[in-house]
Amino acid sequence: MKADGGPLMQLKDLRKSYRLRRSLAERMRGINRTVTAVDGVSFAIPRGGILGLVGESGCGKSTLAQMIVGLLAPSRGEIEWNGIGLSTLSGDARRVYRRGVQMVFQDTHSSLNPRKRIRVILREAVIARGLSRSAITPRVNELLGQVGLDAQLLDRYPHELSGGQRQRIGIARALAMEPSLLVADEPVSSLDVSLQGQIINLLRELNETLGLTIILISHDLAVVARVCDQIAVMYAGRVVERGTPDKVLTAPVHPYTQALLDAVPRGLERRGRQRTVLPVEAGETPGGCHFRRRCIHAMPECSDHDPELETAGSEHEAACLLVRRLNQASPK
Ligand SMILES: Nc1ncnc2c1ncn2[C@@H]1O[C@H](COP(=O)(O)OP(=O)(O)O)[C@@H](O)[C@H]1O
Ligand SMILES: [Mg+2]
């Protein structure tokens, strides 16, 4: 589905740092410690598609997701929604935004209230959307149908449902708000592989039938490879490669994406070469490319140069000195 009127959302140099807890000695010496979870992310989210955001645990995916849905304020940068900066929204406009951008979480145990029956959970969501009394029950039934569940589940409590059913309820509750963007943060990571496929297919179905734009977040490249129209690969708070799946998955240019792909055991075609990343001790990489200490292609210049995304072909971008070299050798 192609968009009219530009992207749904534009992320502009988004950054988020967390302040870490300090030891007594650090407090006495006035030392502050911070961790930069998202470190300058810029890209457009096209309308009507499924964007996959992938990267290993701790690379900043959830932090980025929480900024997108408005749960966390960026330390720097801006999110534009239909061309308007989120930081400029106030009151009603902010509420409209928060309703229009919904999130689905990995952990359905903590995201659904264990003391409420499914009927109550869904009714509350529908009421929050402002439906009239007579419209509530039909809408709850409609939502259940949209996520492929039977009305007999309505009288159960969340713990009486399977993990897959609970995740469907989480999705139905988000849909109750009639969002235009759904951010699904590791929605299938706690499910068996067979159930994972069903939930991923449901997301694709909702994307197609409702025209819902979806950001699908996973640490598992095989999950995003199945349904996404666009894939963004994150490493250490930055997007290192971005593009359509046929580019990112079959012709990756960033050494990190190449290593991720080599780690996928099934479901994707195995590649000829085996690449791995080098092990690295924890800690910040001072200056230069964030990946360089784990990169098998690292060059001395990678220490001075923090690469930005640049074109690696049509609908394909990567942040790597190798790409820049190629572009300089044969300018497009
Ligand atoms: N509330 C927080 N306080 C301090 N550090 C945090 C907080 N949330 C996340 N972090 C740190 O930020 C980095 C990115 O975390 P996160 O966004 O959860 O990554 P991901 O979702 O990709 O696993 C990690 O180093 C994590 O430890
Ligand atoms: Mg996360």
Short mmCIF file of C-alpha atoms in Angstrom, two decimals, residues 19-255:
data_model
loop_
_atom_site.label_atom_id
_atom_site.label_comp_id
_atom_site.label_asym_id
_atom_site.label_seq_id
_atom_site.Cartn_x
_atom_site.Cartn_y
_atom_site.Cartn_z
CA ARG A 19 20.97 8.40 33.79
CA LEU A 20 22.31 5.41 35.71
CA ARG A 21 22.20 4.98 39.46
CA ARG A 22 25.38 6.21 41.06
CA SER A 23 27.41 4.68 43.84
CA LEU A 24 27.95 6.72 46.97
CA ALA A 25 31.54 7.48 45.89
CA GLU A 26 30.31 8.70 42.52
CA ARG A 27 27.68 10.89 44.14
CA MET A 28 30.23 12.39 46.48
CA ARG A 29 32.50 13.20 43.58
CA GLY A 30 29.61 14.58 41.53
CA ILE A 31 30.09 11.94 38.80
CA ASN A 32 27.09 11.27 36.55
CA ARG A 33 26.88 8.12 34.50
CA THR A 34 24.59 7.86 31.52
CA VAL A 35 23.88 5.24 28.91
CA THR A 36 22.89 6.33 25.43
CA ALA A 37 20.19 3.89 24.37
CA VAL A 38 19.21 5.61 21.12
CA ASP A 39 21.92 7.59 19.45
CA GLY A 40 20.76 9.63 16.48
CA VAL A 41 18.04 7.71 14.64
CA SER A 42 16.49 9.32 11.57
CA PHE A 43 14.09 7.70 9.16
CA ALA A 44 10.61 7.96 7.74
CA ILE A 45 7.81 5.52 8.53
CA PRO A 46 5.78 5.09 5.38
CA ARG A 47 2.00 4.82 5.62
CA GLY A 48 0.28 1.49 5.37
CA GLY A 49 3.26 -0.83 5.50
CA ILE A 50 4.96 -3.09 8.02
CA LEU A 51 8.34 -1.87 9.15
CA GLY A 52 10.56 -4.40 10.88
CA LEU A 53 12.97 -3.12 13.50
CA VAL A 54 15.59 -5.70 14.36
CA GLY A 55 18.75 -5.87 16.44
CA GLU A 56 20.17 -7.72 19.42
CA SER A 57 18.91 -7.22 22.93
CA GLY A 58 19.96 -3.89 24.44
CA CYS A 59 20.44 -2.08 21.12
CA GLY A 60 17.67 0.42 21.92
CA LYS A 61 14.60 -0.98 20.16
CA SER A 62 12.22 -0.65 23.10
CA THR A 63 13.52 2.81 23.94
CA LEU A 64 12.86 3.89 20.35
CA ALA A 65 9.39 2.27 20.46
CA GLN A 66 8.50 4.08 23.66
CA MET A 67 9.52 7.42 22.17
CA ILE A 68 7.42 6.70 19.08
CA VAL A 69 4.28 5.96 21.10
CA GLY A 70 4.86 8.98 23.33
CA LEU A 71 5.66 7.09 26.56
CA LEU A 72 9.20 8.50 26.72
CA ALA A 73 10.39 11.97 25.77
CA PRO A 74 13.49 12.06 23.55
CA SER A 75 16.62 13.63 25.05
CA ARG A 76 17.18 15.22 21.65
CA GLY A 77 15.63 15.21 18.21
CA GLU A 78 12.03 15.27 17.12
CA ILE A 79 9.25 12.99 15.92
CA GLU A 80 6.99 14.44 13.27
CA TRP A 81 3.51 13.01 12.90
CA ASN A 82 1.82 14.01 9.68
CA GLY A 83 4.37 16.81 9.48
CA ILE A 84 3.79 18.18 13.00
CA GLY A 85 6.39 17.93 15.77
CA LEU A 86 5.25 15.84 18.76
CA SER A 87 6.98 18.18 21.20
CA THR A 88 4.70 20.98 20.00
CA LEU A 89 1.49 19.02 20.69
CA SER A 90 -0.43 19.82 23.82
CA GLY A 91 -3.72 18.87 25.46
CA ASP A 92 -6.25 17.46 23.02
CA ALA A 93 -3.80 17.09 20.15
CA ARG A 94 -1.53 15.01 22.34
CA ARG A 95 -4.42 12.81 23.44
CA VAL A 96 -5.40 12.25 19.81
CA TYR A 97 -1.83 11.24 19.08
CA ARG A 98 -1.61 8.87 22.05
CA ARG A 99 -4.80 7.19 20.94
CA GLY A 100 -3.75 6.92 17.31
CA VAL A 101 -0.44 5.23 18.11
CA GLN A 102 -0.87 2.03 20.09
CA MET A 103 1.60 -0.47 21.46
CA VAL A 104 1.52 -4.22 21.92
CA PHE A 105 3.96 -5.70 24.41
CA GLN A 106 5.88 -8.94 24.70
CA ASP A 107 4.78 -9.75 28.21
CA THR A 108 1.04 -10.34 28.15
CA HIS A 109 1.13 -11.41 31.81
CA SER A 110 1.95 -7.93 32.99
CA SER A 111 0.18 -5.97 30.25
CA LEU A 112 -3.28 -7.49 30.90
CA ASN A 113 -4.82 -6.96 34.32
CA PRO A 114 -5.01 -10.46 35.90
CA ARG A 115 -8.05 -9.56 38.02
CA LYS A 116 -10.26 -8.57 35.11
CA ARG A 117 -12.15 -10.82 32.76
CA ILE A 118 -11.41 -10.44 29.05
CA ARG A 119 -14.87 -8.93 28.56
CA VAL A 120 -14.08 -6.16 31.03
CA ILE A 121 -10.62 -5.52 29.56
CA LEU A 122 -12.06 -5.07 26.08
CA ARG A 123 -15.13 -3.13 27.20
CA GLU A 124 -12.95 -0.66 29.06
CA ALA A 125 -10.85 -0.10 25.95
CA VAL A 126 -13.94 0.43 23.80
CA ILE A 127 -15.44 2.82 26.38
CA ALA A 128 -12.17 4.76 26.52
CA ARG A 129 -12.50 5.23 22.78
CA GLY A 130 -15.82 6.94 23.48
CA LEU A 131 -18.36 4.55 21.98
CA SER A 132 -22.02 4.88 22.94
CA ARG A 133 -23.52 2.26 25.29
CA SER A 134 -25.36 0.37 22.60
CA ALA A 135 -22.25 0.15 20.42
CA ILE A 136 -19.99 -1.40 23.09
CA THR A 137 -20.98 -5.08 22.88
CA PRO A 138 -21.06 -5.23 19.07
CA ARG A 139 -17.66 -3.55 18.96
CA VAL A 140 -16.16 -5.99 21.49
CA ASN A 141 -17.43 -8.88 19.36
CA GLU A 142 -16.08 -7.26 16.22
CA LEU A 143 -12.64 -6.85 17.82
CA LEU A 144 -12.61 -10.50 18.90
CA GLY A 145 -13.43 -11.52 15.35
CA GLN A 146 -10.67 -9.32 13.97
CA VAL A 147 -8.08 -11.10 16.10
CA GLY A 148 -9.55 -14.53 15.39
CA LEU A 149 -10.91 -15.38 18.83
CA ASP A 150 -14.19 -16.89 19.92
CA ALA A 151 -16.71 -15.00 22.10
CA GLN A 152 -16.65 -17.81 24.66
CA LEU A 153 -13.29 -16.49 25.88
CA LEU A 154 -14.94 -13.31 27.12
CA ASP A 155 -15.73 -14.72 30.56
CA ARG A 156 -12.22 -15.97 31.20
CA TYR A 157 -9.37 -14.31 33.03
CA PRO A 158 -6.05 -13.66 31.28
CA HIS A 159 -4.30 -16.57 33.06
CA GLU A 160 -6.93 -18.97 31.70
CA LEU A 161 -5.85 -18.16 28.15
CA SER A 162 -2.88 -19.50 26.20
CA GLY A 163 0.03 -17.18 25.44
CA GLY A 164 -1.12 -16.82 21.84
CA GLN A 165 -4.70 -16.00 22.91
CA ARG A 166 -3.44 -13.42 25.39
CA GLN A 167 -1.36 -11.78 22.71
CA ARG A 168 -4.45 -11.63 20.47
CA ILE A 169 -6.34 -9.91 23.30
CA GLY A 170 -3.47 -7.42 23.64
CA ILE A 171 -3.78 -6.69 19.94
CA ALA A 172 -7.60 -6.40 20.16
CA ARG A 173 -7.27 -3.93 23.01
CA ALA A 174 -4.90 -1.82 20.94
CA LEU A 175 -7.26 -1.99 17.94
CA ALA A 176 -10.12 -0.73 20.11
CA MET A 177 -8.48 2.70 19.93
CA GLU A 178 -8.67 2.62 16.14
CA PRO A 179 -5.00 3.45 15.81
CA SER A 180 -3.29 4.34 12.57
CA LEU A 181 0.03 2.97 13.86
CA LEU A 182 0.58 -0.17 15.91
CA VAL A 183 3.98 -0.65 17.51
CA ALA A 184 4.46 -4.31 18.40
CA ASP A 185 7.50 -4.70 20.68
CA GLU A 186 8.68 -8.33 20.58
CA PRO A 187 5.06 -9.55 20.28
CA VAL A 188 6.02 -13.16 19.65
CA SER A 189 9.22 -13.58 21.65
CA SER A 190 7.55 -15.48 24.46
CA LEU A 191 5.58 -17.78 22.13
CA ASP A 192 6.37 -21.16 20.57
CA VAL A 193 7.56 -21.01 16.99
CA SER A 194 4.26 -22.39 15.64
CA LEU A 195 2.28 -19.71 17.45
CA GLN A 196 4.73 -17.04 16.37
CA GLY A 197 3.75 -17.62 12.75
CA GLN A 198 0.06 -17.27 13.56
CA ILE A 199 0.49 -13.94 15.34
CA ILE A 200 2.75 -12.63 12.58
CA ASN A 201 0.13 -13.64 9.99
CA LEU A 202 -2.54 -11.88 12.04
CA LEU A 203 -0.48 -8.68 11.96
CA ARG A 204 -0.18 -8.95 8.18
CA GLU A 205 -3.94 -9.51 7.91
CA LEU A 206 -4.69 -6.43 10.04
CA ASN A 207 -2.26 -4.40 7.98
CA GLU A 208 -4.05 -5.42 4.80
CA THR A 209 -7.68 -5.29 5.94
CA LEU A 210 -7.51 -2.18 8.15
CA GLY A 211 -4.72 -0.34 6.36
CA LEU A 212 -2.93 -0.27 9.71
CA THR A 213 0.72 0.80 9.66
CA ILE A 214 2.77 -1.54 11.85
CA ILE A 215 6.22 -1.40 13.39
CA LEU A 216 7.23 -4.95 14.23
CA ILE A 217 10.12 -5.13 16.66
CA SER A 218 12.13 -8.28 17.18
CA HIS A 219 15.61 -9.42 18.09
CA ASP A 220 15.00 -12.25 15.63
CA LEU A 221 15.61 -11.49 11.98
CA ALA A 222 13.61 -14.56 10.92
CA VAL A 223 10.49 -13.00 12.49
CA VAL A 224 10.70 -9.68 10.65
CA ALA A 225 11.83 -11.39 7.45
CA ARG A 226 8.43 -13.08 7.16
CA VAL A 227 6.16 -10.08 6.77
CA CYS A 228 7.90 -6.75 6.60
CA ASP A 229 7.88 -4.33 3.67
CA GLN A 230 10.83 -2.43 5.10
CA ILE A 231 13.52 -3.53 7.53
CA ALA A 232 15.68 -1.35 9.76
CA VAL A 233 18.62 -2.99 11.52
CA MET A 234 19.76 -1.38 14.77
CA TYR A 235 23.11 -1.72 16.45
CA ALA A 236 24.12 0.10 19.64
CA GLY A 237 21.46 2.79 19.41
CA ARG A 238 21.80 3.49 15.70
CA VAL A 239 20.17 2.25 12.52
CA VAL A 240 23.00 0.66 10.56
CA GLU A 241 21.07 -0.64 7.55
CA ARG A 242 17.65 -0.04 6.11
CA GLY A 243 15.70 -1.04 3.04
CA THR A 244 13.31 -3.50 1.48
CA PRO A 245 13.69 -7.15 2.53
CA ASP A 246 15.00 -8.14 -0.89
CA LYS A 247 17.89 -5.75 -0.31
CA VAL A 248 18.54 -6.11 3.40
CA LEU A 249 18.05 -9.88 3.56
CA THR A 250 19.47 -11.01 0.26
CA ALA A 251 22.14 -8.37 -0.37
CA PRO A 252 23.08 -6.94 3.03
CA VAL A 253 26.02 -4.57 2.95
CA HIS A 254 26.59 -3.78 6.62
CA PRO A 255 28.87 -6.32 8.32
#
